[in-house]
Tab-separated table of C-alpha atoms and ligand atoms in Angstrom:
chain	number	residue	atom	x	y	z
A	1	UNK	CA	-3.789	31.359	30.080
A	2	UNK	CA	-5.364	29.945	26.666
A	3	UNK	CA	-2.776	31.211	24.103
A	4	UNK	CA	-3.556	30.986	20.416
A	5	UNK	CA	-0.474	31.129	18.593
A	6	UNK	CA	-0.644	31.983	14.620
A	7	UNK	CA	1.019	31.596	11.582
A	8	UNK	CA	-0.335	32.951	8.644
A	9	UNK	CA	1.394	32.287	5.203
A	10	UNK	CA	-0.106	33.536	2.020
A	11	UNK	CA	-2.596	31.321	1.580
A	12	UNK	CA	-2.441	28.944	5.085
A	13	UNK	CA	-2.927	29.589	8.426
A	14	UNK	CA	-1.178	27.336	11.304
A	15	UNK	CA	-2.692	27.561	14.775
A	16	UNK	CA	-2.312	26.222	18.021
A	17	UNK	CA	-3.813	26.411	21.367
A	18	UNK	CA	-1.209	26.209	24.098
A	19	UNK	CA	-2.452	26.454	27.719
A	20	UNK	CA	0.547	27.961	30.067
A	21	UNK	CA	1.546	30.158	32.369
A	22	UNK	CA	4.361	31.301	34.610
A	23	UNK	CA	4.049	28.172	36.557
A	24	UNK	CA	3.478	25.567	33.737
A	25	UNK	CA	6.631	27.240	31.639
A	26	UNK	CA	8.777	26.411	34.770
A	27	UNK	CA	7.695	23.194	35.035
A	28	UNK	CA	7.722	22.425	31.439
A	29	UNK	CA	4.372	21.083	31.893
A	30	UNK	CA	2.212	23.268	29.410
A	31	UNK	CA	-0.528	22.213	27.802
A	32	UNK	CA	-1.344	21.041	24.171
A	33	UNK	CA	-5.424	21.793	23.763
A	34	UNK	CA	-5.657	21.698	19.963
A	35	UNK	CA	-3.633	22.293	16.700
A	36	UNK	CA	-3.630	22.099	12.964
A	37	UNK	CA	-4.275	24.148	9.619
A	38	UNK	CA	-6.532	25.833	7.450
A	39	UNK	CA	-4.512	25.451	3.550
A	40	UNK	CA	-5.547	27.218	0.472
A	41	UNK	CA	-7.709	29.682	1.461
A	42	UNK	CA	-9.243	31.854	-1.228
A	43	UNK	CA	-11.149	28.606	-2.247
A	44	UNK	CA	-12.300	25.309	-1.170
A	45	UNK	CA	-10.376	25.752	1.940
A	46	UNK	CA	-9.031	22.027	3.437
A	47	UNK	CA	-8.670	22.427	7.434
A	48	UNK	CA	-6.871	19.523	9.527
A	49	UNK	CA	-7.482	20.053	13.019
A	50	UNK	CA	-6.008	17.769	15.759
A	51	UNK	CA	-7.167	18.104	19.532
A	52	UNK	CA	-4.664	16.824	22.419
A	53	UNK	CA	-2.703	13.558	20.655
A	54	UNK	CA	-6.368	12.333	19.045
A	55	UNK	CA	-6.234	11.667	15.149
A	56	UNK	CA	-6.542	13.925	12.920
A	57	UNK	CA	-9.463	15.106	11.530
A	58	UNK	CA	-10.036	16.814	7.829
A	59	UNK	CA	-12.781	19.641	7.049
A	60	UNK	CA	-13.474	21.572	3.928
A	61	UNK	CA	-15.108	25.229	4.070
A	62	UNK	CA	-15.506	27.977	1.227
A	63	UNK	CA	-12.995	30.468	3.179
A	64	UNK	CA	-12.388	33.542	1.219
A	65	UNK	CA	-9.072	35.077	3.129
A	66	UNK	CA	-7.079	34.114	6.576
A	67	UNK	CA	-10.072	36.598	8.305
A	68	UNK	CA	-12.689	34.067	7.063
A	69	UNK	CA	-10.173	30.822	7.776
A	70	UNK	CA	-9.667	32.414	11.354
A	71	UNK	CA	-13.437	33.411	12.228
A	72	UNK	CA	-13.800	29.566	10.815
A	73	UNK	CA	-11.890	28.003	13.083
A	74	UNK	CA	-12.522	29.715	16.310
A	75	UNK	CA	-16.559	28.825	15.882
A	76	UNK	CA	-15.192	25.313	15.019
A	77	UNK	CA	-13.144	24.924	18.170
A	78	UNK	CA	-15.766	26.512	20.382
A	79	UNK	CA	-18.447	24.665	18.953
A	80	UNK	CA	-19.579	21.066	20.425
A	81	UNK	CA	-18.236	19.600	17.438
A	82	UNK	CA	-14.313	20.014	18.043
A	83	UNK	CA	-14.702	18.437	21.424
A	84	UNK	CA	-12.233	21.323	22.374
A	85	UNK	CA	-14.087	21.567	26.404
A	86	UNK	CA	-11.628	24.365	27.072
A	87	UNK	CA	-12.750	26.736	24.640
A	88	UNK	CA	-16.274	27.631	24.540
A	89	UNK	CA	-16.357	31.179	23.289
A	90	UNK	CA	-13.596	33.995	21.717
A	91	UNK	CA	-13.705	35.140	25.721
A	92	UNK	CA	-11.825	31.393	26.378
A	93	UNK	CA	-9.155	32.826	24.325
A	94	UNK	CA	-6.752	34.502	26.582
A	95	UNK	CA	-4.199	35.963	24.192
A	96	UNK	CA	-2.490	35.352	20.613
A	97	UNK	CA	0.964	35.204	19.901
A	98	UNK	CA	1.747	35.329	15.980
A	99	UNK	CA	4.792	34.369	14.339
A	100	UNK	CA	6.347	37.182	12.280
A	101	UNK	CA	8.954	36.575	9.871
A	102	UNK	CA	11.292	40.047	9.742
A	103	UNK	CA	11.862	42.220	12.526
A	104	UNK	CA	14.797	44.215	10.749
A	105	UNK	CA	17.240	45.964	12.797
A	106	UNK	CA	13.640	47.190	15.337
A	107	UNK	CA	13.113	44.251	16.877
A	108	UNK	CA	15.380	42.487	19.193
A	109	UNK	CA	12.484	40.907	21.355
A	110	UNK	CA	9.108	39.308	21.252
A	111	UNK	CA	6.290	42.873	21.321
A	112	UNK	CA	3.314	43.260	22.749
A	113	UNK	CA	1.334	44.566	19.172
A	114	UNK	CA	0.091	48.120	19.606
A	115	UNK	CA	-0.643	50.296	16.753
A	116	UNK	CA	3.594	51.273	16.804
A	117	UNK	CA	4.757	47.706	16.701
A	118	UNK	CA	2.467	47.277	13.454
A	119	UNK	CA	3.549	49.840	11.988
A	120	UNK	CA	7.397	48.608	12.869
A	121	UNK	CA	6.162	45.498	11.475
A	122	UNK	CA	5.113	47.369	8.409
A	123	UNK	CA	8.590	49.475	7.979
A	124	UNK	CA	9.925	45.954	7.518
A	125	UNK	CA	8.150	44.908	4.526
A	126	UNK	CA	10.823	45.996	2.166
A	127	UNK	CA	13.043	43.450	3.530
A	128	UNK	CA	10.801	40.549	3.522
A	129	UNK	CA	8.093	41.056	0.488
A	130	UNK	CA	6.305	37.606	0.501
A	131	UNK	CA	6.236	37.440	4.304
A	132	UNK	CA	5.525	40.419	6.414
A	133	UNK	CA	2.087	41.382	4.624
A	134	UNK	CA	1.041	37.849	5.135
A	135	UNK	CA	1.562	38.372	9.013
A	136	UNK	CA	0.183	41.450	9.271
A	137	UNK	CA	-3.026	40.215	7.389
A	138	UNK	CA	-3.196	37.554	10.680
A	139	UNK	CA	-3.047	39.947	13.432
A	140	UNK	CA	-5.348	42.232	12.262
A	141	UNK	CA	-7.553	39.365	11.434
A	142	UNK	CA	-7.181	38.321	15.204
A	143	UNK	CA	-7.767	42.003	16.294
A	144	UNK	CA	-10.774	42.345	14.445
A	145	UNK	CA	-12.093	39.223	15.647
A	146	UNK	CA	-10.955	39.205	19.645
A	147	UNK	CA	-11.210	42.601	19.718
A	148	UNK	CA	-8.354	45.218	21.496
A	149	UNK	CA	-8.780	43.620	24.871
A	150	UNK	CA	-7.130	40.381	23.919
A	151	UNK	CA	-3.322	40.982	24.221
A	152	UNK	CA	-1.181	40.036	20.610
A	153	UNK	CA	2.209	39.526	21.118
A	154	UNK	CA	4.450	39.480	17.865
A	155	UNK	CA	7.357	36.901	18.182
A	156	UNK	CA	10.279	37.216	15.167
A	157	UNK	CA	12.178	34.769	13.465
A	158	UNK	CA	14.800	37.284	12.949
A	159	UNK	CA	15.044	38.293	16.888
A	160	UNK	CA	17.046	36.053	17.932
A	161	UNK	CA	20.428	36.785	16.071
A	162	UNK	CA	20.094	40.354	16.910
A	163	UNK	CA	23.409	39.937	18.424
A	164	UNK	CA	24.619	39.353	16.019
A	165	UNK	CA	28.213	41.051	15.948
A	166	UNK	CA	28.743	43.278	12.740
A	167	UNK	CA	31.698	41.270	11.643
A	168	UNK	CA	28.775	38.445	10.749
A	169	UNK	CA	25.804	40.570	9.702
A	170	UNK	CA	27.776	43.221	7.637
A	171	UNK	CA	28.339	42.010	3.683
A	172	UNK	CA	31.078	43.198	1.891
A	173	UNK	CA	29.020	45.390	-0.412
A	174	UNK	CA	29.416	49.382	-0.293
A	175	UNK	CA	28.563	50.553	3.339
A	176	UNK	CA	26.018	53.006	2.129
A	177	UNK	CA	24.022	50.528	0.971
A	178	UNK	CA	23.974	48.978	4.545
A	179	UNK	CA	23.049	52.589	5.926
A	180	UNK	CA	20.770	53.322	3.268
A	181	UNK	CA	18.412	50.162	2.922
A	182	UNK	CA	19.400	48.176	5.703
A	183	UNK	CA	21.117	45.547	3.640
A	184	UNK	CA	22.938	42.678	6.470
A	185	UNK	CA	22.530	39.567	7.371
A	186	UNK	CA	19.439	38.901	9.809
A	187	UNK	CA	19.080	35.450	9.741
A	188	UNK	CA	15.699	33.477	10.416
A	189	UNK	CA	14.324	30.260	12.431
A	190	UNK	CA	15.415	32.348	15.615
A	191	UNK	CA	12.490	30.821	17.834
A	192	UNK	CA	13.719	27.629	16.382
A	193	UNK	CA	17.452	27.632	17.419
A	194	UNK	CA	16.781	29.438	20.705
A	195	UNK	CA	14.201	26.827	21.685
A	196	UNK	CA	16.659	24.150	20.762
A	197	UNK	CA	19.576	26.347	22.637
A	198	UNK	CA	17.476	26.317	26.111
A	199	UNK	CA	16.655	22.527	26.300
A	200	UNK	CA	20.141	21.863	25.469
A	201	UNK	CA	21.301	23.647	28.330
A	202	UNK	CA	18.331	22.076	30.220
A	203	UNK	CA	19.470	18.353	29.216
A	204	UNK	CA	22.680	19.040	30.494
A	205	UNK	CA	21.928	21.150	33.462
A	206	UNK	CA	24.169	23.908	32.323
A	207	UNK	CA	23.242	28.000	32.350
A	208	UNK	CA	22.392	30.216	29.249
A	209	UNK	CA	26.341	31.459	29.554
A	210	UNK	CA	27.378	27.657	29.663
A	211	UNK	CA	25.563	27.289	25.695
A	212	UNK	CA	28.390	26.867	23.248
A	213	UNK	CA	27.109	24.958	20.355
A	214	UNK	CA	26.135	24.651	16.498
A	215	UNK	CA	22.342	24.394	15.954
A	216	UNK	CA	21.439	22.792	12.587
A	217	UNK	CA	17.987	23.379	11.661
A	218	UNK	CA	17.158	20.714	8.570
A	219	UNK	CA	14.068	21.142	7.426
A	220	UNK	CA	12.373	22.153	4.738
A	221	UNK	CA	13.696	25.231	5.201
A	222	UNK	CA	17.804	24.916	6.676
A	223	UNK	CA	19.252	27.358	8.722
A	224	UNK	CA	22.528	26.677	11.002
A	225	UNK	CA	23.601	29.060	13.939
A	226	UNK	CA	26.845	29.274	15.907
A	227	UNK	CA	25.288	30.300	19.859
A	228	UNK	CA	28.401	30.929	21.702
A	229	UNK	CA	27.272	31.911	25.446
A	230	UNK	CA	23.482	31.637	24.950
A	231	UNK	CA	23.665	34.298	22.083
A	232	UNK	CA	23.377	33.803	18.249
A	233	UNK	CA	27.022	35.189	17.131
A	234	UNK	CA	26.287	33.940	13.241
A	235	UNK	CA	23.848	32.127	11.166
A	236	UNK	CA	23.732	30.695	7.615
A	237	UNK	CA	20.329	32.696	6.026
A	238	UNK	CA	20.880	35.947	4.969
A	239	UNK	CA	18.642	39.098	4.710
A	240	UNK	CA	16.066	36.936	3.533
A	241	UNK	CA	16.274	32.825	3.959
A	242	UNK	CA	17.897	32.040	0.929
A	243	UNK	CA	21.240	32.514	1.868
A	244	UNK	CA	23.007	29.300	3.484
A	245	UNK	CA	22.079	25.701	3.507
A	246	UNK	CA	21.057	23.611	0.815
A	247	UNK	CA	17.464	23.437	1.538
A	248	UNK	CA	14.058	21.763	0.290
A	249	UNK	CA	13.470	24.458	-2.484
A	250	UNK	CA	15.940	26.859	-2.045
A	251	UNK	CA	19.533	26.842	-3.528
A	252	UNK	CA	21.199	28.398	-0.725
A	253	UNK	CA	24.409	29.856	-1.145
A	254	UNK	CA	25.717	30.726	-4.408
A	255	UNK	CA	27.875	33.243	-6.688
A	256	UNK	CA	26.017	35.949	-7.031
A	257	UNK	CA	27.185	36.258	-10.579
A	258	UNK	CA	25.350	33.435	-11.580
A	259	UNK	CA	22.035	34.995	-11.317
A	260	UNK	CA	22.590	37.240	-13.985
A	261	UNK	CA	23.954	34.951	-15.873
A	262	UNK	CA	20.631	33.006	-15.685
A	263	UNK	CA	18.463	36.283	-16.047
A	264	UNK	CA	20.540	36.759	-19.579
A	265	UNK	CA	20.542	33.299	-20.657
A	266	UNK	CA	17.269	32.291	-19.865
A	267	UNK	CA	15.597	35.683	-20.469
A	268	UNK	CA	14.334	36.288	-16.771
A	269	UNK	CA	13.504	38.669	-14.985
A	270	UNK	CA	15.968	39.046	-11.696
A	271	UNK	CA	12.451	38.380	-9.379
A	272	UNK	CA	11.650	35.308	-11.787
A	273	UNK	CA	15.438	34.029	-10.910
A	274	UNK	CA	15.444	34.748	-7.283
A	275	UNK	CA	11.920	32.941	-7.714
A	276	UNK	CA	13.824	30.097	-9.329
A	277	UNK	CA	16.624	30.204	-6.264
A	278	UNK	CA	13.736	30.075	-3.721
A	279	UNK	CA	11.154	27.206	-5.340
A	280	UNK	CA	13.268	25.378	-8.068
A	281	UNK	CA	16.560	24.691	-6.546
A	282	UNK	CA	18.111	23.134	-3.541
A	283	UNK	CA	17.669	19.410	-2.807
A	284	UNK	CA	14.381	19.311	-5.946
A	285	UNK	CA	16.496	21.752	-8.261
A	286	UNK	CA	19.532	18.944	-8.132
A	287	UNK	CA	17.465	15.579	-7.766
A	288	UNK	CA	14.822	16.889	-10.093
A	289	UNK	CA	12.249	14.792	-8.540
A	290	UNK	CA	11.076	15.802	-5.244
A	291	UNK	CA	12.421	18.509	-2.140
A	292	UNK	CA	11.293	15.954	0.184
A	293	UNK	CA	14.460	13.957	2.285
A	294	UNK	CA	12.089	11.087	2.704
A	295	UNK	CA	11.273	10.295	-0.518
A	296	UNK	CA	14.685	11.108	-1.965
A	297	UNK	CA	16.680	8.427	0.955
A	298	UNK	CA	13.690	6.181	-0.152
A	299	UNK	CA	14.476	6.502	-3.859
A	300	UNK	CA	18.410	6.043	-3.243
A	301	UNK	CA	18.296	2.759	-1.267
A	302	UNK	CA	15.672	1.698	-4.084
A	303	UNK	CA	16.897	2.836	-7.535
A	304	UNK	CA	20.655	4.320	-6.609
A	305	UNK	CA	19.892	7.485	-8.831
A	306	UNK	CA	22.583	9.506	-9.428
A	307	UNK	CA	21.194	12.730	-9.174
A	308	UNK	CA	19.757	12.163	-6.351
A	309	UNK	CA	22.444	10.641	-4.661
A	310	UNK	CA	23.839	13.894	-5.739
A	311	UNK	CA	21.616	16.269	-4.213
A	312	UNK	CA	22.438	14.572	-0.820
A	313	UNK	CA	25.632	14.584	-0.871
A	314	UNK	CA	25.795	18.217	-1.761
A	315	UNK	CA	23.131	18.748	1.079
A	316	UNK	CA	25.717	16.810	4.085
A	317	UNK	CA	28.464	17.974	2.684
A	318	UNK	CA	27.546	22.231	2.724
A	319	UNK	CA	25.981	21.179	5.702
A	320	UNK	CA	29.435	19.610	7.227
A	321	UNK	CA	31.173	22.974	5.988
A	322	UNK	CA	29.006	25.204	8.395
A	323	UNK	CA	29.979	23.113	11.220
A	324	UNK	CA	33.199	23.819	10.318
A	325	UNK	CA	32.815	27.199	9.328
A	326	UNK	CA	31.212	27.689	12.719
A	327	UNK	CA	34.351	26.144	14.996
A	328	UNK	CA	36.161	28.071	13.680
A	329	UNK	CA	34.456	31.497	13.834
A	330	UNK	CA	33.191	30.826	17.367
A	331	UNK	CA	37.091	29.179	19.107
A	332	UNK	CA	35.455	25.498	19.305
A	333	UNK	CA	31.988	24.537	20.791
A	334	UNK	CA	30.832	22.021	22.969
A	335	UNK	CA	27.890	20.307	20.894
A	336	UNK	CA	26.119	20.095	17.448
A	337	UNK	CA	22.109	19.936	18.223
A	338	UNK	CA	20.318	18.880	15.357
A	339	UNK	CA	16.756	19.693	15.241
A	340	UNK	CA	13.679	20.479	12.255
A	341	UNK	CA	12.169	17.862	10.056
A	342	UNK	CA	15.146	16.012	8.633
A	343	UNK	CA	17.454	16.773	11.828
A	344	UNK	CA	14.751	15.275	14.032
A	345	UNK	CA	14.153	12.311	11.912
A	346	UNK	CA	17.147	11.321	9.616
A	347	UNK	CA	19.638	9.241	11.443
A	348	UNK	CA	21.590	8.607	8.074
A	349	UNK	CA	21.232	12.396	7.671
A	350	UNK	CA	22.974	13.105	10.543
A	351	UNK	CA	25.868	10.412	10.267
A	352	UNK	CA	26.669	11.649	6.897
A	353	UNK	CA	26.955	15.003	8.022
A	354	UNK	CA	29.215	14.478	10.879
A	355	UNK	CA	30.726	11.794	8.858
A	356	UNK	CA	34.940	12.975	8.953
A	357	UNK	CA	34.558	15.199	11.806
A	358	UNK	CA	36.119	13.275	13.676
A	359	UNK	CA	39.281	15.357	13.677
A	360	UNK	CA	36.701	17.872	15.742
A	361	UNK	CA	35.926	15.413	18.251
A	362	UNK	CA	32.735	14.563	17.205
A	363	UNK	CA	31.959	10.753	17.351
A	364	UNK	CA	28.335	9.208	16.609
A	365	UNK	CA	27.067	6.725	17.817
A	366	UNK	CA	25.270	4.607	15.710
A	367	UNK	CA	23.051	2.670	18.241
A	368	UNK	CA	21.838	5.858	19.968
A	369	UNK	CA	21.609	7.749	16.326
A	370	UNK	CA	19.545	5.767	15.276
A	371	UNK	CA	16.963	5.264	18.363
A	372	UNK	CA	17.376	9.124	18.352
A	373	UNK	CA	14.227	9.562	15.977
A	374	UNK	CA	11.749	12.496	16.833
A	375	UNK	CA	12.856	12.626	20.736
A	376	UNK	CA	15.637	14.619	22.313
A	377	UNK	CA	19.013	12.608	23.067
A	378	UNK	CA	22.785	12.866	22.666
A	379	UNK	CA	23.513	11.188	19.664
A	380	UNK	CA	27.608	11.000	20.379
A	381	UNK	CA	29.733	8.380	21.497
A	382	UNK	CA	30.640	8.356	25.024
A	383	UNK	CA	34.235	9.311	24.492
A	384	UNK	CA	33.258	12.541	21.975
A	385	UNK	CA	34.307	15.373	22.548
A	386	UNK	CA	31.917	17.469	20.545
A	387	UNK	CA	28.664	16.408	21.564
A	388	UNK	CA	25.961	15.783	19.105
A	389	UNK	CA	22.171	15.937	20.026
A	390	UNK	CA	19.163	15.839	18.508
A	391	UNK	CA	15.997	18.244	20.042
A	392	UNK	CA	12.678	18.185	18.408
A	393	UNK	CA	12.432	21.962	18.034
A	394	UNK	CA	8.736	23.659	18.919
A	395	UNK	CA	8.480	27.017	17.876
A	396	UNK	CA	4.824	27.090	19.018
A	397	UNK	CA	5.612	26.348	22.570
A	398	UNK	CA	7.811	29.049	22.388
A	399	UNK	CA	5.840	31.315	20.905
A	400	UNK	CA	2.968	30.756	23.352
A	401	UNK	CA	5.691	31.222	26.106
A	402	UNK	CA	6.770	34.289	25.141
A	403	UNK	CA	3.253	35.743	24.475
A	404	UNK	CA	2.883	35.035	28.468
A	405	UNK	CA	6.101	36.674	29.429
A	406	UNK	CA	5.472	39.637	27.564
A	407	UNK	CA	2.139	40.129	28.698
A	408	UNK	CA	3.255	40.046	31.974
A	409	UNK	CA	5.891	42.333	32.040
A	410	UNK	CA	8.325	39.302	32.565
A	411	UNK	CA	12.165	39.453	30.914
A	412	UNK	CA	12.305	36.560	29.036
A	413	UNK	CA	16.253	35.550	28.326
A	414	UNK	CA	16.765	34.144	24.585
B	1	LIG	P1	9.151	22.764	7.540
B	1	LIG	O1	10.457	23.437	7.339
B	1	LIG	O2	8.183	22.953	6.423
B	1	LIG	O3	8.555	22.956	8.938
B	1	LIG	P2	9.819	20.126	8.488
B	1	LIG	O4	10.659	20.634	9.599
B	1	LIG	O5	8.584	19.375	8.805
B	1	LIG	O6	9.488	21.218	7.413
B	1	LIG	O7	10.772	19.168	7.617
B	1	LIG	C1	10.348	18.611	6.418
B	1	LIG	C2	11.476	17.734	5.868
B	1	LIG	O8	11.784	16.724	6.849
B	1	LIG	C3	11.103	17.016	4.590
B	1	LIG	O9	12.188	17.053	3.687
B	1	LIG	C4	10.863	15.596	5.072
B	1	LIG	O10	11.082	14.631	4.076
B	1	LIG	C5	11.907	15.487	6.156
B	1	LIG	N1	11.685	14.319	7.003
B	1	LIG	C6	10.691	14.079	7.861
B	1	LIG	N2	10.816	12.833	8.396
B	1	LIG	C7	11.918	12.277	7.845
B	1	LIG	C8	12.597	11.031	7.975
B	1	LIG	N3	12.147	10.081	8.783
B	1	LIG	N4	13.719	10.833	7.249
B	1	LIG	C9	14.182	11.782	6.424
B	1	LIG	N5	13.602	12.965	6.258
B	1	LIG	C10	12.490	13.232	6.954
């Protein structure tokens, strides 16, 4: 089965083209046809599009909205041009799967879309303003285009931590506010940590109950989730991703008092300071130069600058203090995985995070750290006792996966 998986952001629109099926997803053998993205549509569009491991290739187009940037790109990959020999028409298209950012308390699986899951989809707008119309926008883009006899299944960051117990979702705000507007904890990168979750278990040979470990997703955005027995018992992002980690952008956690105090100070509205929080803060709100790990690690060895030697430490050490957070609240794990741009890629990273954890049993390794760099491996000494991994995460191929299972009626276990 051809499966085209989406992600449509406000003014982008990621896409893959994953062949699998039943047989392939056992086998781990599925098949990469062609990737990349169409960014800043509404203009002079700029499309990179990648088939197999070939180089990348750049395009420009006039593309109005993510309908025009998807019509685009479905001639382009049929078309001679592309190279793309699998896809020769829409009718080579088998299905699309579409990344969806809130599912609320409605969804607690990947959905096969129908006009009651888009509507669910809708009811969850409230909760996730900049992200859920977005989405939406893409599947009935892909409806439109495909037509209602190509299956679209809906796959949610937030399903994953459905369980969630209330102890970790409920915030200690006035319980009618929970029952009235849904306020909790949701949590996001689901796909993400439960990808990273199941090849754990499938490095080690061990069974979805056998999973007791801390997933750190570092990337731009930074999530961390404690997965004690294959399920998500708590995460660091909130009812929206702000909530948590020190990420690129994105302060993470914070009083809340301290937004107000901005808002009077500064004369903001509370959307221009959440605003702030989410694309002025985090790692480029503290070095006040860039939210990119690479270039600040680059900038420290070169220049030691303090504040941005700061806004790394801060990063490891909030980091550190989920870990331990997360022993705690889950009686002890068996691993750390580390996984997303930074976790895949940052061998210093991930020393300084686990640096004094030693007390927890975790031990790196610094020869297999740092030949650990955008491959899967243990990372730990020999003698650790809380392992530490790395796992290049893929929420595509999971995505794609799950768009198969659900079309075919198959369970398919977080
Ligand atoms: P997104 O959350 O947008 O998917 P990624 O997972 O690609 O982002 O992560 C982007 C982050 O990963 C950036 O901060 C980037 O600098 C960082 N990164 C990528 N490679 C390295 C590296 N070799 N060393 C340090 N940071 C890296």
């Amino acid at each position: 089965m051809n499966v085209l998986v989406l992600n449509a952001g406000s003014s982008s629109l990621k896409f893959q083209i994953i062949a699998t099926d039943l047989g392939r997803i056992k086998d781990h053998k599925d098949d990469r046809i062609c990737r990349g993205e169409v960014e800043r549509t509404g203009g002079e569009a700029i499309i990179t599009f990648q088939r197999q491991d070939e180089a990348k290739r750049k395009l420009t187009a006039s593309l109005r909205d993510i309908s025009a940037a998807l019509d685009y790109l479905v001639r382009y990959i049929a078309s001679d041009q592309s190279g793309v020999t699998e896809i020769c028409s829409t009718a080579d298209i088998n299905a699309v799967g579409h990344r969806v950012v809130h599912g609320g308390e409605l969804f607690t699986q990947s959905a096969l879309i129908d006009d009651k899951v888009l509507q669910g989809i809708e009811d969850c707008i409230d909760l996730a303003p900049l992200h859920n119309p977005n989405n939406l926008k893409g599947i009935r883009a892909a409806r439109e285009l495909f037509g209602k006899g190509t299956p679209q299944v809906a796959v949610f960051d937030t399903a994953f931590h459905h369980s969630l117990p209330e102890q970790a979702y409920l915030y200690a705000i006035p319980y009618h506010l929970y029952r009235r507007y849904r306020i909790r904890r949701y949590g996001f990168h689901g796909t993400s940590h439960r990808y990273v979750a199941f090849r754990y278990r499938a490095l080690r040979g061990l069974t979805r109950e056998q999973t007791n470990i801390i997933t750190l997703h570092l990337g731009n955005g930074c999530s961390a989730a404690a997965i004690k027995e294959g399920n998500s018992v708590d995460t660091s992002m909130g009812m929206t991703p702000l909530e948590g980690l020190v990420m690129g952008t994105r302060s993470g956690d914070l009083d809340p008092a301290v937004a107000s105090l901005i808002a009077a100070k500064e004369g903001m509205s509370s959307s221009e300071v959440e605003t702030l929080l989410n694309t002025q803060s985090g790692l480029l709100g503290i070095s006040g130069l860039t939210n990119d790990m690479r270039e600040l690690l680059a900038e420290l060895e070169e220049h030691q600058d303090r504040r941005v030697g700061l806004a790394v430490d801060v990063f490891c050490y909030r980091a550190r203090k989920y870990i331990g957070a997360y022993l705690a609240g889950m009686g002890g794990a068996d691993a750390v995985v580390f996984t997303g741009g930074i976790g895949e890629n940052s061998p210093e990273i991930r020393a300084r995070i686990c640096e004094s954890l030693e007390w927890a049993g975790l031990k790196i390794d610094d020869a297999k750290n740092q030949q650990t760099v955008g491959r899967e491996g243990l990372i730990s000494t020999d003698d650790s006792k809380l392992l530490a991994y790395a796992i290049p995460t893929d929420e595509e191929l999971l995505i794609a996966r799950d768009t198969v299972r659900v079309i075919l009626g198959q369970p398919h276990p977080s």
